[in-house]
XYZ file of C-alpha atoms in Angstrom:
172
model
C 1.530 18.410 11.266
C -1.721 16.527 11.626
C -3.997 17.255 8.697
C -7.122 15.261 9.611
C -10.369 16.853 10.772
C -9.575 18.031 14.268
C -11.869 19.530 16.815
C -10.376 21.363 19.864
C -12.371 20.995 23.003
C -11.628 22.809 26.227
C -12.290 21.268 29.646
C -11.526 22.034 33.139
C -8.536 20.167 34.391
C -8.400 18.538 37.806
C -6.125 21.366 39.025
C -8.385 24.204 40.053
C -8.380 27.124 37.824
C -6.674 25.489 34.800
C -7.972 24.526 31.551
C -6.576 22.111 28.967
C -7.397 21.294 25.424
C -8.542 17.919 24.088
C -8.103 17.441 20.443
C -10.506 15.127 18.533
C -9.985 13.596 15.170
C -13.260 12.920 13.340
C -13.461 9.507 11.832
C -16.307 9.952 9.347
C -18.775 7.339 8.233
C -16.510 6.507 5.296
C -13.371 5.335 6.993
C -9.945 5.401 5.423
C -8.446 2.025 5.937
C -4.882 0.776 5.355
C -4.372 -2.858 4.534
C -1.004 -4.623 4.697
C -0.144 -8.346 4.588
C 3.210 -9.951 4.736
C 3.810 -12.676 2.058
C 2.835 -15.539 4.289
C -0.339 -13.655 5.379
C -1.627 -12.615 1.966
C -3.998 -15.511 1.567
C -5.344 -14.808 5.006
C -5.856 -11.202 4.094
C -7.475 -12.060 0.836
C -9.897 -14.489 2.529
C -10.722 -11.808 5.231
C -11.273 -9.119 2.574
C -13.395 -11.486 0.479
C -15.610 -12.171 3.449
C -15.862 -8.373 4.206
C -15.884 -7.216 0.526
C -19.217 -5.374 0.744
C -18.215 -3.481 3.787
C -14.791 -2.605 2.459
C -16.396 -1.236 -0.712
C -18.082 1.421 1.410
C -14.711 2.850 2.533
C -11.516 4.400 1.157
C -8.666 1.771 0.967
C -5.036 2.112 0.895
C -2.583 -0.760 0.739
C 1.073 -1.585 0.194
C 2.106 -2.874 -3.308
C 1.428 -6.495 -3.666
C -1.420 -6.595 -1.076
C -3.184 -3.712 -2.896
C -2.737 -5.270 -6.336
C -4.038 -8.624 -5.143
C -7.121 -7.037 -3.591
C -7.861 -5.087 -6.743
C -7.376 -8.007 -9.020
C -9.115 -10.706 -6.992
C -11.994 -8.738 -5.459
C -12.336 -5.701 -7.712
C -11.817 -3.265 -4.809
C -10.706 0.253 -5.538
C -7.356 0.595 -3.652
C -4.795 3.357 -3.542
C -1.759 1.085 -4.031
C 1.485 2.407 -2.516
C 5.004 0.932 -2.739
C 5.687 -2.668 -1.533
C 6.486 -2.749 2.200
C 10.248 -3.282 1.808
C 10.451 -0.509 -0.756
C 8.987 2.123 1.515
C 5.237 1.266 1.473
C 5.061 0.756 5.302
C 6.633 4.190 5.691
C 4.161 5.754 3.232
C 1.250 4.318 5.294
C 2.901 5.576 8.516
C 3.230 9.098 6.980
C -0.467 9.149 6.056
C -1.340 8.101 9.596
C 0.790 10.993 11.069
C -0.839 13.393 8.652
C -4.342 12.255 9.680
C -5.240 10.634 6.317
C -5.728 7.043 7.608
C -8.268 6.090 10.214
C -7.168 2.586 10.995
C -4.720 -0.163 10.114
C -5.332 -3.787 9.200
C -1.895 -5.327 9.247
C -1.514 -9.079 8.972
C 2.181 -9.472 9.802
C 4.135 -12.769 10.110
C 5.548 -13.139 13.662
C 7.669 -16.147 12.609
C 9.494 -14.552 9.608
C 12.299 -12.174 10.307
C 12.242 -9.356 7.532
C 14.891 -7.045 6.376
C 12.472 -4.076 6.910
C 11.583 -4.967 10.516
C 12.530 -1.436 11.728
C 9.910 0.022 9.242
C 7.350 -2.325 10.645
C 8.079 -1.338 14.235
C 7.936 2.328 13.172
C 4.555 1.826 11.527
C 3.183 0.162 14.704
C 4.682 2.933 16.789
C 3.133 5.770 14.829
C -0.258 3.898 14.857
C -0.209 3.791 18.659
C 1.251 7.383 18.819
C -1.793 8.762 16.915
C -4.267 6.529 18.684
C -5.646 4.718 15.623
C -7.099 1.207 15.818
C -4.796 -1.620 14.669
C -5.701 -5.151 13.789
C -2.727 -7.508 13.448
C -4.626 -10.682 12.895
C -7.893 -11.959 11.430
C -9.673 -12.067 14.762
C -8.824 -8.453 15.749
C -9.766 -7.360 12.196
C -13.151 -9.121 12.484
C -13.863 -7.247 15.763
C -12.952 -3.798 14.266
C -14.806 -4.225 11.015
C -17.954 -5.550 12.723
C -17.957 -2.839 15.388
C -21.002 -0.598 15.561
C -18.589 2.301 15.354
C -17.847 1.358 11.706
C -21.398 2.603 10.849
C -21.160 6.168 12.182
C -18.902 9.106 12.780
C -16.435 8.511 15.650
C -14.486 11.089 17.728
C -11.017 9.763 18.208
C -9.128 11.508 20.882
C -5.717 12.733 19.808
C -2.855 12.769 22.280
C -1.571 16.203 23.203
C 1.980 16.430 22.040
C 2.371 20.225 22.221
C 4.660 20.141 25.348
C 6.824 17.620 23.443
C 6.955 19.881 20.420
C 7.815 22.936 22.589
C 10.367 21.269 24.890
C 13.355 23.196 23.558
C 11.652 26.499 22.625
C 12.061 28.002 26.102
C 15.876 27.605 26.217
């Protein structure tokens, strides 16, 4: 179940006389950012992080194994380092997203390199979209996210309503 800060807001639906609930996840000023880079993209991630190091220092960082170790060593960033991607790190990040513990994902993946853990990568991208978190898959999109005015304030991220999906077999 989603453990992030959630606000339930009721609003009138378009159907007269009905009300539905909108759930909001609060992304606080101090964002929780996941950083992942495939082997051929680690130098790109390091360059991007070096350029944005002062901004990144203001947030809580998570990363998969080698990427996190590299960022700690080279830039002195405080990072919660999880397993390497092929050893389950991508799944650890995905679980934290589903639990509301990560606000957005910077994932520099290599589109030209087939990887043995491709299903894990697809699952990570799926859960990111499922919970409506921002995703940057290359340096340009990461630049747009990190430089957004929304980085400097609280943000109300709308959570999809999956209650009907959760209850689909309960009435049988």
